[in-house]
Every structure is written in structure tokens, then in C-alpha cells.
Coordinates of C-alpha atoms and ligand atoms in Angstrom, one line a residue:
X11 CA 69.2 154.6 44.6
X12 CA 69.3 157.2 47.4
X13 CA 70.7 160.6 46.4
X14 CA 71.6 163.3 48.8
X15 CA 69.7 166.6 48.1
X16 CA 73.1 168.2 47.5
X17 CA 73.9 165.8 44.7
X18 CA 70.4 166.1 43.3
X19 CA 70.8 169.9 43.2
X20 CA 74.2 169.8 41.5
X21 CA 72.9 167.2 39.0
X22 CA 69.8 169.2 38.3
X23 CA 71.6 172.5 37.8
X24 CA 74.3 171.2 35.5
X25 CA 71.9 169.0 33.6
X26 CA 69.4 171.8 33.2
X27 CA 72.1 174.2 32.0
X28 CA 73.2 171.6 29.4
X29 CA 69.6 170.9 28.5
X30 CA 68.9 174.6 28.0
X31 CA 71.8 174.6 25.6
X32 CA 70.4 171.6 23.8
X33 CA 66.9 172.9 24.0
X34 CA 65.5 170.1 26.1
X35 CA 65.5 168.8 29.7
X36 CA 66.3 165.1 30.3
X37 CA 63.5 162.8 31.4
X38 CA 65.2 162.1 34.8
X39 CA 65.3 165.8 35.6
X40 CA 61.8 166.3 34.4
X41 CA 60.7 163.4 36.7
X42 CA 62.1 165.3 39.7
X43 CA 60.4 168.6 38.9
X44 CA 60.1 170.9 40.7
X45 CA 63.3 171.1 42.9
X46 CA 63.3 174.9 43.3
X47 CA 60.8 177.9 43.3
X48 CA 58.9 178.6 40.1
X49 CA 58.3 182.1 38.8
X50 CA 54.8 182.9 37.5
X51 CA 55.0 186.0 35.3
X52 CA 52.0 188.4 35.4
X53 CA 51.9 191.0 32.6
X54 CA 50.1 193.7 34.5
X55 CA 50.4 195.7 37.8
X56 CA 50.2 194.1 41.2
X57 CA 46.8 194.4 42.8
X58 CA 45.0 194.2 39.4
X59 CA 42.7 191.4 38.2
X60 CA 45.3 189.2 36.5
X61 CA 47.6 189.6 39.5
X62 CA 44.8 188.6 41.9
X63 CA 44.0 185.4 40.0
X64 CA 47.7 184.6 39.7
X65 CA 48.4 185.0 43.4
X66 CA 45.5 182.9 44.4
X67 CA 46.3 180.2 41.9
X68 CA 50.0 180.3 42.7
X69 CA 49.5 179.9 46.4
X70 CA 47.4 176.8 45.9
X71 CA 49.6 175.3 43.2
X72 CA 52.6 175.7 45.5
X73 CA 50.9 173.4 48.0
X74 CA 50.5 170.7 45.3
X75 CA 54.0 171.1 43.9
X76 CA 55.8 171.4 47.2
X77 CA 57.7 174.4 45.9
X78 CA 56.9 178.1 46.2
X79 CA 55.4 179.9 43.2
X80 CA 56.8 183.4 43.1
X81 CA 54.6 185.9 41.3
X82 CA 56.5 188.5 39.3
X83 CA 54.8 191.5 37.6
X84 CA 56.6 192.4 34.4
X85 CA 54.9 195.5 33.1
X86 CA 54.5 197.3 29.8
X87 CA 53.3 197.3 26.2
X88 CA 49.9 195.9 27.1
X89 CA 51.3 192.6 28.4
X90 CA 53.6 191.9 25.4
X91 CA 56.8 192.5 27.4
X92 CA 56.0 189.8 29.9
X93 CA 54.9 187.3 27.2
X94 CA 58.0 188.0 25.1
X95 CA 60.3 187.5 28.0
X96 CA 58.6 184.1 29.0
X97 CA 58.8 183.0 25.3
X98 CA 62.6 183.4 25.5
X99 CA 63.0 181.9 29.0
X100 CA 64.7 178.5 29.6
X101 CA 62.2 175.8 28.7
X102 CA 62.6 174.0 32.1
X103 CA 59.2 174.7 33.8
X104 CA 60.6 177.3 36.2
X105 CA 59.3 180.3 34.3
X106 CA 55.6 180.4 33.5
X107 CA 53.2 183.0 32.1
X108 CA 49.6 183.7 33.1
X109 CA 47.9 185.8 30.5
X110 CA 44.4 186.6 29.1
X111 CA 42.8 187.5 25.8
X112 CA 45.9 189.6 25.0
X113 CA 47.6 186.3 23.8
X114 CA 45.0 186.3 21.0
X115 CA 44.9 190.0 20.2
X116 CA 48.5 191.2 20.4
X117 CA 49.5 190.0 16.9
X118 CA 46.8 192.3 15.4
X119 CA 48.0 195.2 17.5
X120 CA 51.8 194.9 17.3
X121 CA 53.1 194.4 13.7
X122 CA 56.6 193.7 15.1
X123 CA 55.6 191.4 18.0
X124 CA 58.8 189.6 19.1
X125 CA 57.0 186.3 19.7
X126 CA 54.2 184.2 18.1
X127 CA 51.6 183.3 20.7
X128 CA 50.5 180.2 18.8
X129 CA 54.0 178.8 18.2
X130 CA 56.3 180.0 21.0
X131 CA 54.7 178.4 24.1
X132 CA 53.6 175.1 25.6
X133 CA 50.1 175.1 27.0
X134 CA 49.4 174.3 30.6
X135 CA 45.6 175.0 30.7
X136 CA 42.9 177.5 31.0
X137 CA 42.1 178.9 34.4
X138 CA 39.0 181.1 34.6
X139 CA 36.6 183.5 32.8
X140 CA 35.7 186.9 34.1
X141 CA 33.0 189.4 33.0
X142 CA 33.8 193.0 32.7
X143 CA 32.0 196.1 33.9
X144 CA 31.9 199.5 32.3
X145 CA 32.4 202.2 35.0
X146 CA 32.3 205.9 35.2
X147 CA 33.9 208.2 37.9
X148 CA 31.3 209.3 40.4
X149 CA 31.6 212.9 39.1
X150 CA 31.0 211.9 35.5
X151 CA 27.5 213.2 34.5
X152 CA 25.9 210.2 32.7
X153 CA 24.0 207.7 35.0
X154 CA 22.9 205.0 32.6
X155 CA 24.2 203.5 29.4
X156 CA 21.6 205.4 27.3
X157 CA 22.8 208.7 28.9
X158 CA 26.4 207.7 28.4
X159 CA 25.9 207.0 24.7
X160 CA 24.2 210.4 24.3
X161 CA 27.0 212.1 26.3
X162 CA 30.0 210.6 24.4
X163 CA 28.3 211.1 21.1
X164 CA 28.2 214.9 21.9
X165 CA 31.4 215.2 23.9
X166 CA 33.6 212.2 22.9
X167 CA 36.7 214.2 22.2
X168 CA 36.7 215.5 25.8
X169 CA 36.0 212.1 27.5
X170 CA 39.0 210.2 29.0
X171 CA 38.9 206.4 28.9
X172 CA 41.6 204.7 31.0
X173 CA 43.1 201.3 29.9
X174 CA 46.1 199.1 30.4
X175 CA 47.5 199.7 26.9
X176 CA 46.9 198.0 23.5
X177 CA 46.7 194.2 24.2
X178 CA 44.9 194.8 27.5
X179 CA 41.3 193.7 27.8
X180 CA 40.4 197.1 29.2
X181 CA 41.6 198.6 25.9
X182 CA 39.8 196.0 23.9
X183 CA 36.6 196.7 25.8
X184 CA 37.0 200.4 25.3
X185 CA 37.6 199.9 21.5
X186 CA 34.4 197.9 21.3
X187 CA 32.6 200.7 23.1
X188 CA 34.0 203.3 20.7
X189 CA 33.0 201.1 17.7
X190 CA 29.5 200.5 19.1
X191 CA 29.0 204.3 19.7
X192 CA 30.9 205.5 16.6
X193 CA 33.1 207.7 18.8
X194 CA 36.8 208.3 19.5
X195 CA 37.6 209.0 23.1
X196 CA 40.9 210.0 24.7
X197 CA 42.8 206.9 25.8
X198 CA 44.8 207.2 29.0
X199 CA 47.1 204.1 29.3
X200 CA 48.4 202.7 32.6
X201 CA 50.5 199.6 33.3
X202 CA 47.5 197.7 34.6
X203 CA 44.0 198.4 35.7
X204 CA 45.0 198.6 39.4
X205 CA 46.4 202.1 38.8
X206 CA 43.7 202.8 36.2
X207 CA 41.0 202.0 38.7
X208 CA 42.7 204.3 41.3
X209 CA 42.6 207.1 38.7
X210 CA 38.9 206.5 38.2
X211 CA 38.3 206.5 41.9
X212 CA 40.1 209.8 42.1
X213 CA 38.1 211.2 39.1
X214 CA 41.3 211.8 37.1
X215 CA 39.7 209.8 34.3
X216 CA 36.0 209.5 33.2
X217 CA 35.6 205.9 32.1
X218 CA 37.2 202.4 32.6
X219 CA 36.1 199.0 31.5
X220 CA 37.5 196.5 34.0
X221 CA 37.0 193.0 35.4
X222 CA 34.7 192.1 38.3
X223 CA 37.8 190.7 40.1
X224 CA 38.6 194.2 41.3
X225 CA 35.5 196.3 40.5
X226 CA 32.8 194.6 42.7
X227 CA 33.7 196.3 46.0
X228 CA 33.8 199.7 44.4
X229 CA 30.4 199.1 42.7
X230 CA 29.0 198.0 46.0
X231 CA 30.4 201.1 47.8
X232 CA 29.0 203.3 45.0
X233 CA 32.4 204.9 44.7
X234 CA 32.1 204.5 40.9
X235 CA 29.1 204.5 38.5
X236 CA 28.2 201.2 36.9
X237 CA 26.8 201.4 33.4
X238 CA 26.6 197.7 32.6
X239 CA 28.2 194.3 32.3
X240 CA 29.9 193.3 29.0
X241 CA 28.4 189.8 28.8
X242 CA 25.2 189.1 26.8
X243 CA 23.4 187.9 30.0
X244 CA 23.3 189.3 33.5
X245 CA 25.9 187.9 35.9
X246 CA 25.5 186.1 39.3
X247 CA 27.8 188.5 41.1
X248 CA 25.8 191.6 40.0
X249 CA 22.3 190.3 39.4
X250 CA 20.7 193.7 39.3
X251 CA 23.2 195.2 36.8
X252 CA 21.9 195.6 33.3
X253 CA 24.0 194.3 30.4
X254 CA 25.4 196.8 27.9
X255 CA 23.2 195.1 25.4
X256 CA 20.1 196.0 27.5
X257 CA 21.5 199.5 27.6
X258 CA 21.2 199.7 23.8
X259 CA 24.7 198.6 22.7
X260 CA 23.5 195.8 20.4
X261 CA 25.8 192.8 20.2
X262 CA 28.2 193.9 22.9
X263 CA 29.8 190.7 24.1
X264 CA 33.1 190.4 25.9
X265 CA 34.5 188.3 28.7
X266 CA 38.1 187.8 29.9
X267 CA 39.7 184.4 29.9
X268 CA 43.0 183.4 31.6
X269 CA 45.5 180.7 30.6
X270 CA 48.9 179.4 31.8
X271 CA 51.8 178.9 29.4
X272 CA 55.4 177.6 29.5
X273 CA 58.2 178.4 27.0
X274 CA 58.2 176.2 23.9
X275 CA 60.3 173.1 24.4
X276 CA 59.4 172.6 28.1
X277 CA 59.3 168.7 28.4
X278 CA 55.9 167.0 28.4
X279 CA 56.6 165.4 31.8
X280 CA 57.1 168.9 33.3
X281 CA 54.1 170.6 31.6
X282 CA 51.9 167.6 32.6
X283 CA 53.1 168.0 36.3
X284 CA 52.2 171.7 36.1
X285 CA 48.8 171.0 34.6
X286 CA 48.1 168.5 37.4
X287 CA 48.9 171.2 40.0
X288 CA 46.7 173.7 38.1
X289 CA 43.8 171.3 38.2
X290 CA 44.4 170.6 41.9
X291 CA 44.4 174.3 42.6
X292 CA 41.1 174.8 40.7
X293 CA 39.5 172.1 42.9
X294 CA 40.9 173.8 46.1
X295 CA 37.9 175.0 48.2
X296 CA 39.8 178.1 49.2
X297 CA 40.4 179.1 45.5
X298 CA 36.8 178.2 44.6
X299 CA 35.4 180.4 47.4
X300 CA 37.7 183.3 46.6
X301 CA 37.1 183.2 42.8
X302 CA 33.3 183.0 43.5
X303 CA 33.5 186.1 45.7
X304 CA 35.2 188.0 42.8
X305 CA 32.8 187.0 40.1
X306 CA 35.5 184.9 38.5
X307 CA 34.2 181.6 37.0
X308 CA 36.6 178.6 37.1
X309 CA 36.5 176.9 33.7
X310 CA 35.3 173.2 33.4
X311 CA 38.0 170.5 33.8
X312 CA 38.3 169.8 30.1
X313 CA 39.5 173.4 29.5
X314 CA 42.0 173.1 32.3
X315 CA 44.2 171.2 29.9
X316 CA 46.9 171.9 27.3
X317 CA 44.5 170.9 24.5
X318 CA 41.7 173.0 26.0
X319 CA 43.9 176.1 26.1
X320 CA 45.4 175.6 22.6
X321 CA 42.0 175.1 21.0
X322 CA 40.6 178.2 22.7
X323 CA 43.6 180.4 21.9
X324 CA 43.3 179.4 18.2
X325 CA 39.6 180.2 18.1
X326 CA 40.0 183.5 19.9
X327 CA 42.9 184.4 17.5
X328 CA 40.7 183.6 14.6
X329 CA 37.8 185.7 16.1
X330 CA 39.6 188.8 17.2
X331 CA 42.6 189.4 14.9
X332 CA 40.5 190.2 11.7
X333 CA 38.1 192.3 13.8
X334 CA 40.9 194.4 15.3
X335 CA 42.6 194.9 12.0
X336 CA 39.3 196.1 10.6
X337 CA 38.8 198.5 13.6
X338 CA 42.3 199.9 13.1
X339 CA 41.7 200.4 9.4
X340 CA 38.5 202.5 10.1
Ligands
MLT679 C1 45.2 193.8 34.8 O1 45.5 192.8 35.4 O2 45.7 194.9 35.1 C2 44.3 193.8 33.6 O3 44.0 192.5 33.2 C3 44.8 194.6 32.5 C4 43.9 194.6 31.3 O4 43.0 195.4 31.2 O5 44.1 193.7 30.4

């Protein structure tokens, strides 16, 4: 049967409206997916690490899907506003969320969280892992991790630590640093690490823990001080940089991971199509080259799947939620 695009559009719109009411999208509509642009919601500021990964991924997925992916930054509350809004969006595949470790940590940080990360989403797949770097402003006195530890131990209550709010990985990294050094610094929250990094570059704050996605050029230009990387081993993109463990912070181990989600109830045919586009993008030589330049590691194909993301989110939730609750109780 040949359908005019106009009829398809009318059919799709009315059927999706009815399906949203019924909580599902009919198989025929799912098979045509996508027939219009898709919104990919980013929970942090434009120009930051999550945004950069999302835009690169979205541009490549658009080629595979034959429809534009529009990146929308929905800011606030450490990423929970964005995740909460996507949890409540129509389950039709046209609103997606890209998010990081915050999906696993938010329930421990927000007692009244309006969504359940493990129950309120369909999983598309994991995307990439990113190491973090602990940075100081160029005017901040300590030059090494050992000097930093001594400095914050003495002056902690005067030291500013920028982050993107509770639920942000910059905040989590800062909390692990405070725990490791037994200090309490002054947290300065921003709506993403793009503005936080600007504040560090302008010496308005002293410290920031942020992803290599945005920090590598500033480290290379020496416009910030690099204390160390947050992973247990040194990283390819900064081979000469010590780890924080080498600097004396025993057991310091943190990396950022990104996944893509759809609202709960999005039909399997639709999520499977989006997963296929995600996997195609992560094989795209342009995406691979860009991610490599930013120190972002694309995950293996078995993780670029709904099951790969679901298993990972569960294990990260099990790992971080008790730890964060115990840090909060200290
Ligand atoms: C961002 O994209 O701004 C960061 O991922 C925020 C954060 O630190 O979690």
C-alpha cells in the first residue's frame, strides 16, 4: 500500500495521541519511527562534557535515523529536573535522555526524587566512559596533590570547590576528595561544569573536578593546575599526569559513564531502532576520532545495549547509594 506523507503524518499524530492516552504506541506506528525530529535532553549546561558527547552522538544518530536529533539543555538540581521531565514525557521515542552516574546517585541525594531511575525508563544503551581531572585555578597556591592535601587540611574552610550540584559527577568527585582528605570545603554550585570551568579559569573558584571532555585543552595551555586523574591507572590522553592515588589519595577511583534512556512504556520496536542508531553512531569514524581527542572512551558493543545499560545502572546504584548515604550521615 502506498501512503502519501500527509496521510502518514495525520495517522501518526492521531495514533500517537491515542497511544499516549493508552500508554503504548501501535506496532504500525513504531515500524515507521521516526517520522519527525527527536529531542535528546541534556541535564547540564551547553558546552559542558555531557552536552559535547550528546551533540556529537546526536549528529551521527540523525544520519542513521533520517531525522534530526535536537539537543535540549534542561538545567537544574544536579540533572534531576531533566531526568524527571523525560520520565514523564510521552513514551513514543521522540524524547530521550542522555545522563551519567547521576542516574545511580540521585536517589541517595534527593529523598523526594520525583522519578525512580531503575523503574521509570526504557534503556537504549551505554555510550562512553570518561576519566575526570582534579584542577586548581592558576592562582591557587598548591602545585601537587601532596601540597593540595596539606593546604586544604589547614585552610579547608576557606577553599572554594565548584561543582554542578548534588547529582553531578563534579560534586561526587568533590565529595570523594573531601572524604579522602577529611575536610569540608565551600561548595559553589553551577548549572553545569561549562560555567564552573569558566569560573575556575577566571580564578573565581579554587578547585574543580571535571571530565577530560572539556579540560584537556586548558591543561595543555596551562591555564589551570592539574593535580591528578581520578582513575586508578594513568590515562592515554594525559600519559604524564599522575593519578590521585599516586598523589597519596589511597583508593581514589572514579570515572564518568553515559547512557541513553527513553520514557517507560516506549515500544520495543522503537527502542530497538534507537539502539541501532546509537550503535551505528558509535562506529562512525568521525565520532570515534572526536571522542578519542577528548579522552572519551566508547564502551564495547555489548554495553551499547538496553541490557548493558540496565545491568550497569543497577550495579552503580548498588555501589554508590549506600556510600553516599554514609557520607551524608558523617
Ligand atoms: C556537565 O555536563 O556539565 C557535567 O557532566 C556536570 C557534572 O559535573 O555532572
